[in-house]
Amino acid sequence: MSVQRNAVIFAWILLFPAVLYVTVIVAYPLVDTFILSFTDASLKKTTNWVGWVNYGKIFNSTFAEVIFRTFVWTFFSVSIKMIIGVFGATMLNSAVPGRALFRVLTMPPWVVPMAIGIFMWGWMYNGQFGMISGMLQRLGLASGPVAFLAEGSTAFWATIITDVWIGVPLVTLYMLAAMQAIPQDLYEAAWTDGAGRFYRFRRITLPLIVPSMITMSMLSLIATFNSFDIIWILTRGGPSGETTTMIIDTYRTAIGSNKYGEGAARAVLICIFLSIFCLCYFRVTSRLASGDKR
Amino acid sequence: AGQEISWIYCGDKIDPIHEKYIKEWEGKNPGWKVTPEVVGWEQCQDKATTLAAAGTPVGMAYVGSRTLKEFAQNDLIVPVPMTDDEKKSYYPNIVDTVTFNGTQWGVPVAFSTKALYWNKDLFKQAGLDPESPPKTWAEEIADAKAIKEKTGIAGYGLPAKTFDNTMHQFMHWVYTNNGKVIDGDKIVMDSPEVLAALQAYKDITPYSVEGATAYEQNEIRAIFLDGKVGMIQAGSGAAARLKDTKINWGVAPLPLGPSAKGKGTLLITDSLAVFKGTGVEDKAIEFAKFITSPGPQGEYELQGGAGLTPLRPSPKVDEFVKADPSWQPFIDGIAFGGPEPLFTDYKGFQNSMIEMVQSVVTGKAEPADALKKAAGEIDAFK
Amino acid sequence: MKQPHLLINRYKWYEIIGIYAGILVFLTFVLAPFVEGFLVSLKPLSQLFSSPYRFIPENGSFEAYRTMWVSVPGFARYIFNSFFISTVVTSVVLVLVIPAAYAFARFEFKGAGVLLGAFLAVNMFSGAVLLIPLFRLMRSFGLLNTYFAIMVPGIAFLIPSAIWLLRTYMMRIPRELDEAAFVDGASHFYTLRRVILPIAMPGITVVAITTFIGSYAQQFIYALTFNSKTEFAPLPVGLFAYFGRQEVVWNELMAASFVGIAPAMIVIFFLQRYLVSGLTAGAVKQ
Amino acid sequence: MGQLFLNRVQKFFGDFEVLKGVQLEVKNGEFVVFVGPSGCGKSTLLRMIAGLDATSAGDIVIDGVRVNDLPPVKRGIAMVFQSYALYPHMSVFENIAFPLRVENMEEEKLKAKVEHAARILHLDQRLQQKPGMLSGGQRQRVAIGRAIVREPKIFLFDEPLSNLDAALRADMRIELAKLHRQLKATMIYVTHDQVEAMTMADRIVVLNAGEIAQTGAPLELYHKPANIFVASFIGNPKMNFLPVTCIGASTAGVEIDYKGQKATIPVAPRQGGAGKELTLGVRPEHIQIGSGDITLTVAPTVIERLGAQTVAYASLDGEGENFCATLPGSAGVRPDQALLAGINVADCHLFDEKGIAFERQVELTDIDMNLLNPTAAA
Amino acid sequence: MGQLFLNRVQKFFGDFEVLKGVQLEVKNGEFVVFVGPSGCGKSTLLRMIAGLDATSAGDIVIDGVRVNDLPPVKRGIAMVFQSYALYPHMSVFENIAFPLRVENMEEEKLKAKVEHAARILHLDQRLQQKPGMLSGGQRQRVAIGRAIVREPKIFLFDEPLSNLDAALRADMRIELAKLHRQLKATMIYVTHDQVEAMTMADRIVVLNAGEIAQTGAPLELYHKPANIFVASFIGNPKMNFLPVTCIGASTAGVEIDYKGQKATIPVAPRQGGAGKELTLGVRPEHIQIGSGDITLTVAPTVIERLGAQTVAYASLDGEGENFCATLPGSAGVRPDQALLAGINVADCHLFDEKGIAFERQVELTDIDMNLLNPTAAA
Ligand SMILES: Nc1ncnc2c1ncn2[C@@H]1O[C@H](COP(=O)(O)OP(=O)(O)OP(=O)(O)O)[C@@H](O)[C@H]1O
Ligand SMILES: Nc1ncnc2c1ncn2[C@@H]1O[C@H](COP(=O)(O)OP(=O)(O)OP(=O)(O)O)[C@@H](O)[C@H]1O
Ligand SMILES: [Mg+2]
Ligand SMILES: [Mg+2]
């Protein structure tokens, strides 16, 4: 129908600049990466077509472990980010004096260049000199220095917490914006019906920010899945590879060892995994979002 | 027509001494300009590599000598052969660090060796003789044990974080026990000498700083500076820092393993690599040689505090050592020292080594098994 | 403080305590590392690391805040660069993203889902892998070693999430408002500009902040690789100037970080006012 | 020009057929009122005419042009939304000025126009306020203001006065009528207010569950409803219905029997109806106390005194149906005091078993109600 | 219990005084209707009673407890919002069930209640839909449903039926009245519909610009408006006003002169009024054609035929004021055909120069209108 067609044309006009820009800048590198993944590209000047060999190489013994770890790491990081972000947004959404300041004070982890923030966490985790270990000892909760990055299990969580820390401001900010868009009279109606603050939060705020939560968690998922600096700076994927995620693995291969072909294959694989995952996630959550079945 | 040699320079800013000599060289070579680009330590080598891989190499870059083999094999750099005289001017074994396929691929510009630092106060508290540092691994382990048990403070600082340096530290042990990782093209790591080193790691771990896998060398050094560990192995930079503390310290050659032939250490050099395809290769070589010639280099490396070890023996060095005897152990180790093993996929190799060390330190694997596994893995990285 | 009109916004004393406690906990988590960082910036290098842990540094001083300017003379320039780059990037991203998000939020057309997914795919590749092809692209555009070398890829990688964020936000604006505007004869574009844009202000603010920060503080790798000129280097690259030959000058690095993020914080402070609630009050009967 | 033709217009929401083929022709300059129960599809139809909702089937033709595919602005319409749809970020002034801004009208003229509209709508004091600060009725007036500053071919009003008080509503009614005369624009108007419908409409369209139940001039619907639905929907309180049996037909009308009382209803007779169950309809305002052609004894249960009128409700024994009579304000009725309700056959409506009306032999001289002979209706 | 007392309640929005000291007592179980022009503060007052808006000054007392600082739920009220305020993410069922969910009512009982309410509101078919898919009237009914499933002490309704058609509105009116009887709850109800106000209210409160203009039983307001504002606001079409001159007073009433016609209006006389300019009020429905104590010759300009009634509008020469008469549906009036309008003094209202009414000597036997002698009003 032509009303529709007009609208569609207009939609494309609106989209055109963004699409064009992204295509021009990113399409070539993406395609190049894809092609690269079938070659043995490295520092060598010549590259040869090797077909699926690179993909074959990925599936070695540790691969399943890395994949699994990546998903677990991402899952916890994103969930915690969302929980803390929604919590923070709720607090900052209350009409209390000083909230403008508090809102701004949430932002530093995100504003500070990532590496710096990670260094600061590195110190905090330091067993000998770090704040956390120090405080624990002060409070008598630990008898000696606790080196959080020494054990696979603690390092795993330490990296997650750092990732959460860096991601929380954005989530908070976005959730805050989502909460602000909820019409006041819904709260008023619920309030007159006797719903307390928590109940209102659960039945009105939460369901109404679900679309925003889905979007945010998905963007966050992608970013987290590809989160590199944190693990790299804090643990380099160690100890004993226990914080090695796919992206660390990819980086090691592509940049560390200059095996661009193999690295590209891993990158493509990440993209495929993420695409499948996002698709499923979207399917499931959009059904969830459309029904308030308590 | 003016020509330019771009130089990726690692660090925060150009050393004034280099600046001075760049000017001098430019003066002598009218029309030529050297344009250093300062890039942080973490990224400088990656940047040089990326640029080369993308087809726009820089004229010259400051890189770890260990990467030369890979660059050379991939035809990214040009050889910088040394004359015999030149070779001879260096301390022994140094030229090996830049040699591959019988020729030299870089000009050494920085050099570091390690020695053992010990905390005399802690030795005293533990009832040990504060003036006699351990000479062998056995003594080292025993001293560490004594300190740990008597004072409750860690006896030894073992860095085992997933960092380059973890392998370096281990290589010191390998080289103080006459071990070898690769011989020509053959992996010879699975040897009793290396196994002994790994076993020693296992033995000293209980008396080391808690959570070895959380620390790399700078962090361990900080702990030492804080007086919270009895012994560490570190470069010359630690001495400069120790002078600012109240700690009673000494520095000695690295203790030796049972199969040692003499004092050893890992010889790490950084080099100036000259990239291929810039059109200014010859001039770049010329400049590289100039800036690392005994005059400028000597001035550069003996500023102290930078943690460098002199590349070449010279009267000036002797004078320097005399003035500050704490330099001696660093130079002593050179004789039986060994280079960083050259691998095509150096990072791959390094990862395997780190993995091996960590598995032993954390008790996840027995030294023999870990060694065997690693030896098998690194074969792929030659 | 004036009592709010709306009683629903009045809190009991225990609610106030609860909220402030919540904010305290939240901000503690968010700011704790900065406390550590701040303490570091106050300590002289030689005693940066000392145990047992002490909260208040001994003979701390603000010396590092002075020396940082001396040891890296170009630092002010780096801040300016970051600021300049981010401002341009943010403007361009907003110009590109607002129409696109509107299109995704309001129009149903074939391929919308796929396109939206395709945008996401851009973010699924890590920057490190794309580095070399991107480098070649930048070179063929002749953009290396200019401000554009930093801005151009930055924009491309900030667009996708901006579109997603804004689209979700715009979907909440009552459709009747667009419809009313169309009936009144407004073109789609006019509607976007006069109706949607002002109402979507909180969403746009978030996107603006996100983009600004993204390019101010986070995009490091492109800036490093595609630009070799110090005079164009942004803050994150500049901060690495404090990493010395052997040793990081931690106190100055931290001081510089604090100084460096201050301008961005000020920008956020002013932008956050647009995160106002009730923008659709009175628009439609629900 | 503002001639509108709806040709078998259908609308589905998913599987749910909201409009079931609406066929309607609106002449240029006509004032057409849509009425119908809540949810019958009035707003939907308006939105389709406006070009906001797509048409599932059928054609919408404006001035001879099929506009199904044209955007709202090309259709030359203005609309007042049931939900107001005000721009929350703009002041009342800017809200009203919006369509003029779109046209790029020069500032002075625009200001004059907006202020004129605001004065008509009693909004002059509020021009600088935002919609969020307005009362419901004020918002609604802003929405009207936005429509009337434009001078489109066709106005679409969706319950534009529902939140206004009677006095204001009467004012607005007059203003809209004036506007209609001035602009000679076609107006399509949805309302639930019978007075509005009766007074403003040239023609009323009664919608029922997505279908047109009847179209006609107001008094035609009142006096000659085509079916039970329209009969009960038009008129307030609604018509009373009594079950009767047909006993025969003659030229004088149809003879019926209601509980033994026989009467001849003056409607167009149909053949072979004898014995059928029919429905007799009589409006509350046509009930008189005391006598009539048909009489019922009822005891009112509820008496509503509205001042000018008194409405008495009774339930007819046996049947659950309410029976209702509108009496003068001063009528001497009391709850539970039985009285005799009289019905004149001339006032009666008769419907067959399918609910279709027998045509009344009311002497509507012409369909033009202005010429209506005032003695025609009881 | 649901006794409500408003003590000099004031409300400011910034500098703008919306409510200017409202004083009102509502008995338990009473049905009070607020009427008043759009924007006069009805919704605001309701929101203050509900506890949504803060009270700028004065007390709100429910059952003897000052509730100014209590949250809505502690006040035991339920409210229907003028803007509906439906939860967009919940189905109709969940919207209606919301207050019960809050109370943690057990599933079965809840379901029964919601379904009962939905049946009353004719929403049974829509229970699974979201508000976005409903028509305006359906939404409004959902909002009502949400209020009525609870059984609070006080109901607050803000124009709850404005988007419903007449038939449904009549239904709902009856349902609400039933609910009122069943629950014996206090109800406060804002409406613009005079019929609603007159039929449902025990007492009507007329608000004007933030002040109470008059409170009283419906018929009291109709028959004895306290001032011109109430007189013109109550009753539709609104009362006609004629300027007259006072010429004297006696026990029989006040003697006036209207363009040479002298008459005595049966109102409580006041002293020393002779020569003053007064206003005579007479409702359109009390105009009769032909004769009366006072007569005017007018030529109607507009004739509105509503079916049951005919409303004739004329403008009195010289004065811009409209003059209006409600005549029987069959009245033989034609536009521009002059006729004689007669007014009986018994029907007249008289207002002094300040607009305050002279008390009419209408024999309202009692304030309880149920006992009202039906012959009292003309
Ligand atoms: N937030 C506010 N700020 C300023 N003025 C306001 C605000 N809310 C309401 N008002 C004003 O207060 C007055 C009373 O509003 P209210 O909503 O109570 O009117 P109402 O009697 O309910 O009218 P209606 O019948 O049109 O719904 C209005 O003139 C309105 O403009
Ligand atoms: N988006 C939708 N999806 C499904 N059903 C819808 C949708 N919009 C409207 N409907 C249904 O279509 C029917 C007609 O709606 P419409 O709004 O046209 O009614 P209306 O005649 O304007 O009623 P009211 O007088 O109550 O405003 C309603 O039953 C409604 O539930
Ligand atoms: Mg509608
Ligand atoms: Mg209101």
XYZ file of C-alpha atoms in Angstrom, chain A residues 42-45 119 122-123 125-129 144-152 232-244 251-253 255-260, chain B residues 42 46 49-50 52-53 70-71 73-76 160-164 209-215 219 222-224 226 228 276 344-345 347-348 351 355 358-359 362 364 380-381:
86
model
C 50.010 -13.581 9.343
C 52.947 -11.240 9.311
C 53.989 -12.955 6.124
C 53.625 -10.891 3.012
C 44.577 -0.264 37.310
C 44.261 -3.923 40.297
C 45.492 -2.085 43.366
C 42.781 -6.499 44.564
C 46.438 -6.427 45.481
C 46.983 -8.744 48.395
C 49.804 -6.872 50.041
C 48.826 -3.280 49.578
C 46.888 -12.544 56.104
C 47.036 -10.886 52.736
C 44.383 -12.064 50.313
C 45.562 -11.985 46.738
C 42.345 -11.988 44.780
C 43.950 -12.521 41.438
C 45.999 -15.531 42.532
C 43.269 -18.135 42.395
C 41.262 -18.926 39.339
C 43.919 -8.488 29.896
C 45.169 -5.914 32.344
C 44.180 -7.709 35.511
C 45.080 -11.295 34.772
C 45.996 -11.712 31.118
C 43.601 -14.624 31.158
C 45.425 -16.350 33.998
C 46.149 -17.895 36.334
C 46.381 -21.120 34.430
C 44.001 -19.763 31.843
C 41.153 -19.628 34.273
C 39.983 -16.213 33.159
C 40.618 -16.752 29.490
C 43.572 -11.426 20.870
C 46.336 -13.778 21.809
C 46.040 -15.467 18.488
C 47.644 -9.794 17.873
C 49.865 -11.688 20.287
C 50.934 -14.352 17.842
C 50.150 -12.382 14.698
C 48.065 -15.200 13.264
C 45.542 -12.938 11.641
C 52.486 -1.641 26.491
C 52.068 -3.909 18.756
C 53.817 -4.734 14.124
C 50.417 -3.488 13.047
C 54.231 -3.333 9.259
C 51.469 -5.843 8.726
C 59.425 -13.625 13.741
C 59.917 -10.340 11.905
C 61.013 -14.898 8.980
C 58.134 -12.855 7.714
C 60.440 -10.631 5.775
C 59.453 -7.495 7.606
C 53.923 -16.159 38.609
C 51.232 -13.945 37.203
C 50.244 -14.429 33.607
C 52.832 -11.926 32.435
C 55.928 -12.087 30.231
C 54.673 -14.597 48.954
C 51.160 -15.887 49.284
C 49.374 -16.050 45.950
C 52.323 -16.056 43.609
C 50.045 -16.148 40.584
C 48.703 -12.713 41.463
C 52.022 -10.886 41.163
C 54.606 -5.972 42.381
C 57.181 -3.358 45.707
C 56.667 -5.935 48.408
C 60.396 -6.225 48.846
C 58.085 -2.605 51.751
C 57.655 -7.865 53.394
C 61.851 -3.357 5.122
C 58.526 -17.861 15.570
C 55.452 -17.622 17.734
C 53.894 -15.398 22.507
C 52.628 -18.901 22.043
C 52.050 -18.735 27.195
C 51.062 -22.120 32.064
C 51.594 -21.646 37.173
C 50.480 -25.230 37.194
C 49.526 -23.689 42.273
C 47.882 -28.386 39.934
C 54.457 -25.991 17.554
C 55.767 -22.489 18.096
